[in-house]
Every structure is written in C-alpha cells, then in structure tokens.
Amino acid sequence: MRLCRIMRPDDANIAGNVHGGTILKMIEEAGAIISTRHCNSQKGETCVAALARVERTDFLSPMCIGEVAHVSAEITYTSKHSVEVQVTVMSENILTGARRVTNKAALWYVPLSLKNVDKVLEVPPLVYTRKEQEEEGRKRYEAQKLERMETKWKNGDIMQPSINPDRQTKEPYTVSYSQSTLIHLVGPSDCTLHGFVHGGVTMKLMDEVAGIVAARHCKTNIVTASVDAINFHDKIRKGCVITISGRMTFTSNKSMEIEVLVDADPVALHSQERYRAASAFVTYVSLSKEGKTLPVPQLLVETEEEKKRFEEGKGRYLQMKAKRQAQIDAVPQK
C-alpha cells in the first residue's frame, strides 16, 4: 500500500522543514488504510481498524518543502485481535529524482465493529512466506503487550497546570518554565466517519505541544528526533475537549525528552468522567540557523518527582544509545 503527496508551505515548521506531526499523520493514515482493508478481507462483521500503539519512530532525515513524500505500508504480523503494520517514508526531490528514507515506524491496530465500536473483532490470519516471520512477529507482539501494561500502571499520573502563567517570574530551564498545555475541541474534521478522532490527528497535536516545550527550553530552532512508543489507551469521541500537556523530563548534551499526556473530557456525556486517552515521550534536538546541532541547556530539576522522572529518562536515553551502538557494531567492517 502506498500514499504520496507533495509537501506544501503550510506543512512547514518554523525551521522550514516539514513538521514532524505532519509526517506522523501520514504514517498513521497509511497504516489505517491497509489494516482496515485486511480486517475486512473475509466475510463477516464489517469493522474499522483503530490505532492502539505506535512503536519508537526515528526521524532519520528532514523532509523539505517541495519534496514528494512516499509512504509505503506492509502488514507484517497478525494476532487474534491486532495487526502490526510496518511503514517506511521516503522523500523525493522531483527536480533531481534523488530519494532518501526519512522515517520508519511500526504501528499496532485493533479492528472495531461498526455496529458496536466497543467490540473488538478477530483479525483474519496473515499468510507468512517464512516460519521465522511469524515467530519474530510474535516476539514483537508480546514485547509491546508487556510495555502497554506497564504504561497503564502509570496512567494515574496527573500533569498539574502551571499555577503562575507568567514565565518572567520563573527560573529558566526548570520543568515549570517550559511546561505547556493545549486545549482542543474535537470537531468533525478531526474524526473518522464513525465519530472518533484519527490517531494521526492526536499524534500531530502531541508533537506540536512537545515542540512548544522544547522551543521554550532552548529558545532556538528545534526538530523532532524521535518519538518513543505512543500508547492509545482509549478512543476519543467527537465533541470531547482534549487537553494535551507536555513537560520536560530529561536532557542530555544534545537532546531533550518531553513527556506528553492526552486527557479527554466528554463534556456532552455527563455520565463519563475525564480519562487518559494517550501518552508518549518525544525527543527533540536544538538546531542553529545553519541547521547544525547545538548543545541543549541542562534541565534544572527541583522536586523529588522531577528527579525521579529525570533518572527514568536517563535510563531510556542510555538504553537507546546502547542499542544504536550494538547495531553499528553488528555491521560488518569493510
């Protein structure tokens, strides 16, 4: 399955490259199409594939305005109630024909009945060309399932809004100085035909809030370097008021990690309380006007909770650093 479109000026971030949230939205659209097609490939109850999780996504190369984005998606594993989709994004310079990979992502979808969107249906089994493909896919499925359970245990965490919105009275480089919140009323243009928010819309809003936090902390141009696993805990209905909150959790010499939480308030449904809809960690880097990486001001942690989150972020950073080094070491030397 392949999607493509040219990148326009309204897709740009302040640095002039394509907004990371725009790319995430295209990735999700491709995943939703191919997984919905597969889940309706056999006779039975019709359904729509809903995004449940996005694995870590690295932004390998910036995409520029005027280039064509080619988004290709492939189903790589199915369990009884979920579908794994691998997506690759390539940019094409239409003047020279040059192409490069900008993003790779893995997404998990679940099929929801059109008659009852709270009912999860069974997924038609995928036919594998090699036995190893199914075994490798099962390992990925079990790993993401365990991580989702761990995230659910943390869902009681509340990000309190800043008491004093005047940043001139706060010390720079603290968590409270850069913490940001966006409130959005979910309208028809945000939703599928069935009245639920597109996963890509949520991801774009999350990236925007994380970008504001990063820009406030650095006061420079910033770009998305990677998005850690995004977990979608519950559906967001049309008419909900969603609050997207972001706070700095960790800084290394050249990167910063921002935690983003999405809470939904179904204002029209008095019987339902506000709930956690999604959560993620986003990593940004600071850039000069020439596009070169700049040092990141170190985060000043003040409370015990902030210190705890900083150490957890440091653990994630070191773990990913070690994983990248292992991948480099595994490449045969010429």
PDB file of N, CA and C in Angstrom, residues 195-251:
ATOM      1  N   GLY A 195     -17.031   8.991  13.910  1.00  0.00           N
ATOM      2  CA  GLY A 195     -17.091   9.924  15.028  1.00  0.00           C
ATOM      3  C   GLY A 195     -15.997   9.805  16.066  1.00  0.00           C
ATOM      4  N   PHE A 196     -14.875   9.160  15.704  1.00  0.00           N
ATOM      5  CA  PHE A 196     -13.739   9.045  16.619  1.00  0.00           C
ATOM      6  C   PHE A 196     -12.517   9.708  16.011  1.00  0.00           C
ATOM      7  N   VAL A 197     -11.694  10.289  16.859  1.00  0.00           N
ATOM      8  CA  VAL A 197     -10.535  11.040  16.379  1.00  0.00           C
ATOM      9  C   VAL A 197      -9.535  10.123  15.671  1.00  0.00           C
ATOM     10  N   HIS A 198      -9.035  10.587  14.514  1.00  0.00           N
ATOM     11  CA  HIS A 198      -7.945   9.893  13.834  1.00  0.00           C
ATOM     12  C   HIS A 198      -6.730   9.850  14.748  1.00  0.00           C
ATOM     13  N   GLY A 199      -6.063   8.699  14.801  1.00  0.00           N
ATOM     14  CA  GLY A 199      -4.835   8.617  15.587  1.00  0.00           C
ATOM     15  C   GLY A 199      -3.795   9.615  15.121  1.00  0.00           C
ATOM     16  N   GLY A 200      -3.748   9.867  13.821  1.00  0.00           N
ATOM     17  CA  GLY A 200      -2.780  10.818  13.272  1.00  0.00           C
ATOM     18  C   GLY A 200      -3.021  12.239  13.740  1.00  0.00           C
ATOM     19  N   VAL A 201      -4.284  12.607  13.934  1.00  0.00           N
ATOM     20  CA  VAL A 201      -4.616  13.944  14.438  1.00  0.00           C
ATOM     21  C   VAL A 201      -4.083  14.103  15.862  1.00  0.00           C
ATOM     22  N   THR A 202      -4.299  13.078  16.676  1.00  0.00           N
ATOM     23  CA  THR A 202      -3.804  13.116  18.060  1.00  0.00           C
ATOM     24  C   THR A 202      -2.286  13.212  18.087  1.00  0.00           C
ATOM     25  N   MET A 203      -1.614  12.434  17.248  1.00  0.00           N
ATOM     26  CA  MET A 203      -0.154  12.458  17.222  1.00  0.00           C
ATOM     27  C   MET A 203       0.386  13.812  16.801  1.00  0.00           C
ATOM     28  N   LYS A 204      -0.281  14.459  15.850  1.00  0.00           N
ATOM     29  CA  LYS A 204       0.179  15.775  15.398  1.00  0.00           C
ATOM     30  C   LYS A 204       0.048  16.805  16.509  1.00  0.00           C
ATOM     31  N   LEU A 205      -1.056  16.773  17.251  1.00  0.00           N
ATOM     32  CA  LEU A 205      -1.237  17.689  18.375  1.00  0.00           C
ATOM     33  C   LEU A 205      -0.197  17.428  19.468  1.00  0.00           C
ATOM     34  N   MET A 206       0.106  16.159  19.713  1.00  0.00           N
ATOM     35  CA  MET A 206       1.109  15.808  20.719  1.00  0.00           C
ATOM     36  C   MET A 206       2.483  16.347  20.318  1.00  0.00           C
ATOM     37  N   ASP A 207       2.811  16.225  19.041  1.00  0.00           N
ATOM     38  CA  ASP A 207       4.099  16.714  18.554  1.00  0.00           C
ATOM     39  C   ASP A 207       4.181  18.236  18.647  1.00  0.00           C
ATOM     40  N   GLU A 208       3.064  18.915  18.397  1.00  0.00           N
ATOM     41  CA  GLU A 208       3.046  20.376  18.487  1.00  0.00           C
ATOM     42  C   GLU A 208       3.318  20.847  19.920  1.00  0.00           C
ATOM     43  N   VAL A 209       2.667  20.207  20.883  1.00  0.00           N
ATOM     44  CA  VAL A 209       2.865  20.596  22.285  1.00  0.00           C
ATOM     45  C   VAL A 209       4.301  20.302  22.711  1.00  0.00           C
ATOM     46  N   ALA A 210       4.821  19.125  22.336  1.00  0.00           N
ATOM     47  CA  ALA A 210       6.208  18.785  22.677  1.00  0.00           C
ATOM     48  C   ALA A 210       7.174  19.792  22.061  1.00  0.00           C
ATOM     49  N   GLY A 211       6.866  20.239  20.843  1.00  0.00           N
ATOM     50  CA  GLY A 211       7.710  21.221  20.179  1.00  0.00           C
ATOM     51  C   GLY A 211       7.720  22.562  20.897  1.00  0.00           C
ATOM     52  N   ILE A 212       6.574  22.960  21.448  1.00  0.00           N
ATOM     53  CA  ILE A 212       6.495  24.207  22.209  1.00  0.00           C
ATOM     54  C   ILE A 212       7.354  24.122  23.463  1.00  0.00           C
ATOM     55  N   VAL A 213       7.268  22.970  24.162  1.00  0.00           N
ATOM     56  CA  VAL A 213       8.079  22.764  25.365  1.00  0.00           C
ATOM     57  C   VAL A 213       9.567  22.865  25.017  1.00  0.00           C
ATOM     58  N   ALA A 214       9.984  22.180  23.946  1.00  0.00           N
ATOM     59  CA  ALA A 214      11.388  22.182  23.544  1.00  0.00           C
ATOM     60  C   ALA A 214      11.860  23.577  23.151  1.00  0.00           C
ATOM     61  N   ALA A 215      11.015  24.319  22.407  1.00  0.00           N
ATOM     62  CA  ALA A 215      11.391  25.672  21.972  1.00  0.00           C
ATOM     63  C   ALA A 215      11.499  26.618  23.157  1.00  0.00           C
ATOM     64  N   ARG A 216      10.607  26.499  24.127  1.00  0.00           N
ATOM     65  CA  ARG A 216      10.674  27.345  25.324  1.00  0.00           C
ATOM     66  C   ARG A 216      11.940  27.064  26.135  1.00  0.00           C
ATOM     67  N   HIS A 217      12.340  25.812  26.159  1.00  0.00           N
ATOM     68  CA  HIS A 217      13.526  25.442  26.938  1.00  0.00           C
ATOM     69  C   HIS A 217      14.802  25.951  26.262  1.00  0.00           C
ATOM     70  N   CYS A 218      14.899  25.770  24.929  1.00  0.00           N
ATOM     71  CA  CYS A 218      16.136  26.101  24.210  1.00  0.00           C
ATOM     72  C   CYS A 218      16.164  27.518  23.644  1.00  0.00           C
ATOM     73  N   LYS A 219      14.960  28.015  23.268  1.00  0.00           N
ATOM     74  CA  LYS A 219      14.854  29.312  22.586  1.00  0.00           C
ATOM     75  C   LYS A 219      15.654  29.311  21.278  1.00  0.00           C
ATOM     76  N   THR A 220      15.602  28.192  20.566  1.00  0.00           N
ATOM     77  CA  THR A 220      16.246  28.045  19.264  1.00  0.00           C
ATOM     78  C   THR A 220      15.296  27.284  18.342  1.00  0.00           C
ATOM     79  N   ASN A 221      15.735  27.071  17.104  1.00  0.00           N
ATOM     80  CA  ASN A 221      15.005  26.154  16.238  1.00  0.00           C
ATOM     81  C   ASN A 221      15.133  24.750  16.801  1.00  0.00           C
ATOM     82  N   ILE A 222      14.055  23.992  16.761  1.00  0.00           N
ATOM     83  CA  ILE A 222      14.077  22.615  17.260  1.00  0.00           C
ATOM     84  C   ILE A 222      13.406  21.704  16.236  1.00  0.00           C
ATOM     85  N   VAL A 223      13.830  20.445  16.215  1.00  0.00           N
ATOM     86  CA  VAL A 223      13.201  19.464  15.330  1.00  0.00           C
ATOM     87  C   VAL A 223      12.992  18.158  16.088  1.00  0.00           C
ATOM     88  N   THR A 224      11.974  17.406  15.679  1.00  0.00           N
ATOM     89  CA  THR A 224      11.707  16.097  16.277  1.00  0.00           C
ATOM     90  C   THR A 224      12.796  15.123  15.858  1.00  0.00           C
ATOM     91  N   ALA A 225      13.433  14.501  16.827  1.00  0.00           N
ATOM     92  CA  ALA A 225      14.466  13.498  16.537  1.00  0.00           C
ATOM     93  C   ALA A 225      13.869  12.087  16.558  1.00  0.00           C
ATOM     94  N   SER A 226      12.970  11.841  17.513  1.00  0.00           N
ATOM     95  CA  SER A 226      12.327  10.531  17.601  1.00  0.00           C
ATOM     96  C   SER A 226      11.080  10.641  18.468  1.00  0.00           C
ATOM     97  N   VAL A 227      10.186   9.697  18.269  1.00  0.00           N
ATOM     98  CA  VAL A 227       9.000   9.573  19.115  1.00  0.00           C
ATOM     99  C   VAL A 227       9.048   8.187  19.726  1.00  0.00           C
ATOM    100  N   ASP A 228       9.111   8.133  21.061  1.00  0.00           N
ATOM    101  CA  ASP A 228       9.089   6.848  21.733  1.00  0.00           C
ATOM    102  C   ASP A 228       7.692   6.255  21.561  1.00  0.00           C
ATOM    103  N   ALA A 229       7.486   5.047  22.000  1.00  0.00           N
ATOM    104  CA  ALA A 229       6.203   4.386  21.813  1.00  0.00           C
ATOM    105  C   ALA A 229       5.034   5.251  22.284  1.00  0.00           C
ATOM    106  N   ILE A 230       4.052   5.448  21.393  1.00  0.00           N
ATOM    107  CA  ILE A 230       2.821   6.166  21.736  1.00  0.00           C
ATOM    108  C   ILE A 230       1.749   5.122  22.021  1.00  0.00           C
ATOM    109  N   ASN A 231       1.176   5.177  23.199  1.00  0.00           N
ATOM    110  CA  ASN A 231       0.110   4.255  23.569  1.00  0.00           C
ATOM    111  C   ASN A 231      -1.231   4.978  23.551  1.00  0.00           C
ATOM    112  N   PHE A 232      -2.185   4.402  22.835  1.00  0.00           N
ATOM    113  CA  PHE A 232      -3.542   4.938  22.787  1.00  0.00           C
ATOM    114  C   PHE A 232      -4.398   4.088  23.722  1.00  0.00           C
ATOM    115  N   HIS A 233      -4.767   4.674  24.853  1.00  0.00           N
ATOM    116  CA  HIS A 233      -5.431   3.918  25.908  1.00  0.00           C
ATOM    117  C   HIS A 233      -6.939   3.819  25.719  1.00  0.00           C
ATOM    118  N   ASP A 234      -7.520   4.832  25.060  1.00  0.00           N
ATOM    119  CA  ASP A 234      -8.971   4.824  24.872  1.00  0.00           C
ATOM    120  C   ASP A 234      -9.323   5.716  23.687  1.00  0.00           C
ATOM    121  N   LYS A 235     -10.488   5.475  23.109  1.00  0.00           N
ATOM    122  CA  LYS A 235     -10.951   6.253  21.963  1.00  0.00           C
ATOM    123  C   LYS A 235     -11.369   7.664  22.405  1.00  0.00           C
ATOM    124  N   ILE A 236     -11.232   8.628  21.487  1.00  0.00           N
ATOM    125  CA  ILE A 236     -11.681   9.998  21.738  1.00  0.00           C
ATOM    126  C   ILE A 236     -12.834  10.285  20.795  1.00  0.00           C
ATOM    127  N   ARG A 237     -13.971  10.639  21.356  1.00  0.00           N
ATOM    128  CA  ARG A 237     -15.164  10.862  20.555  1.00  0.00           C
ATOM    129  C   ARG A 237     -15.297  12.318  20.105  1.00  0.00           C
ATOM    130  N   LYS A 238     -16.031  12.501  19.021  1.00  0.00           N
ATOM    131  CA  LYS A 238     -16.352  13.847  18.539  1.00  0.00           C
ATOM    132  C   LYS A 238     -17.098  14.614  19.633  1.00  0.00           C
ATOM    133  N   GLY A 239     -16.707  15.865  19.840  1.00  0.00           N
ATOM    134  CA  GLY A 239     -17.341  16.682  20.864  1.00  0.00           C
ATOM    135  C   GLY A 239     -16.587  16.717  22.175  1.00  0.00           C
ATOM    136  N   CYS A 240     -15.585  15.837  22.324  1.00  0.00           N
ATOM    137  CA  CYS A 240     -14.760  15.860  23.535  1.00  0.00           C
ATOM    138  C   CYS A 240     -13.857  17.092  23.535  1.00  0.00           C
ATOM    139  N   VAL A 241     -13.524  17.555  24.716  1.00  0.00           N
ATOM    140  CA  VAL A 241     -12.473  18.555  24.879  1.00  0.00           C
ATOM    141  C   VAL A 241     -11.229  17.809  25.328  1.00  0.00           C
ATOM    142  N   ILE A 242     -10.160  17.892  24.539  1.00  0.00           N
ATOM    143  CA  ILE A 242      -8.943  17.178  24.908  1.00  0.00           C
ATOM    144  C   ILE A 242      -7.886  18.173  25.389  1.00  0.00           C
ATOM    145  N   THR A 243      -7.167  17.762  26.407  1.00  0.00           N
ATOM    146  CA  THR A 243      -6.084  18.565  26.970  1.00  0.00           C
ATOM    147  C   THR A 243      -4.784  17.822  26.715  1.00  0.00           C
ATOM    148  N   ILE A 244      -3.889  18.437  25.937  1.00  0.00           N
ATOM    149  CA  ILE A 244      -2.599  17.843  25.625  1.00  0.00           C
ATOM    150  C   ILE A 244      -1.549  18.596  26.433  1.00  0.00           C
ATOM    151  N   SER A 245      -0.887  17.906  27.349  1.00  0.00           N
ATOM    152  CA  SER A 245       0.070  18.534  28.256  1.00  0.00           C
ATOM    153  C   SER A 245       1.463  17.972  28.016  1.00  0.00           C
ATOM    154  N   GLY A 246       2.454  18.854  28.028  1.00  0.00           N
ATOM    155  CA  GLY A 246       3.836  18.429  27.816  1.00  0.00           C
ATOM    156  C   GLY A 246       4.767  19.005  28.862  1.00  0.00           C
ATOM    157  N   ARG A 247       5.738  18.205  29.297  1.00  0.00           N
ATOM    158  CA  ARG A 247       6.737  18.677  30.258  1.00  0.00           C
ATOM    159  C   ARG A 247       8.084  18.026  29.963  1.00  0.00           C
ATOM    160  N   MET A 248       9.144  18.772  30.215  1.00  0.00           N
ATOM    161  CA  MET A 248      10.495  18.267  30.028  1.00  0.00           C
ATOM    162  C   MET A 248      10.807  17.251  31.125  1.00  0.00           C
ATOM    163  N   THR A 249      11.370  16.106  30.728  1.00  0.00           N
ATOM    164  CA  THR A 249      11.710  15.081  31.716  1.00  0.00           C
ATOM    165  C   THR A 249      13.209  14.827  31.809  1.00  0.00           C
ATOM    166  N   PHE A 250      13.940  15.017  30.677  1.00  0.00           N
ATOM    167  CA  PHE A 250      15.365  14.694  30.677  1.00  0.00           C
ATOM    168  C   PHE A 250      16.075  15.467  29.590  1.00  0.00           C
ATOM    169  N   THR A 251      17.318  15.849  29.852  1.00  0.00           N
ATOM    170  CA  THR A 251      18.170  16.446  28.824  1.00  0.00           C
ATOM    171  C   THR A 251      19.528  15.769  28.848  1.00  0.00           C
TER     172      THR A 251
END
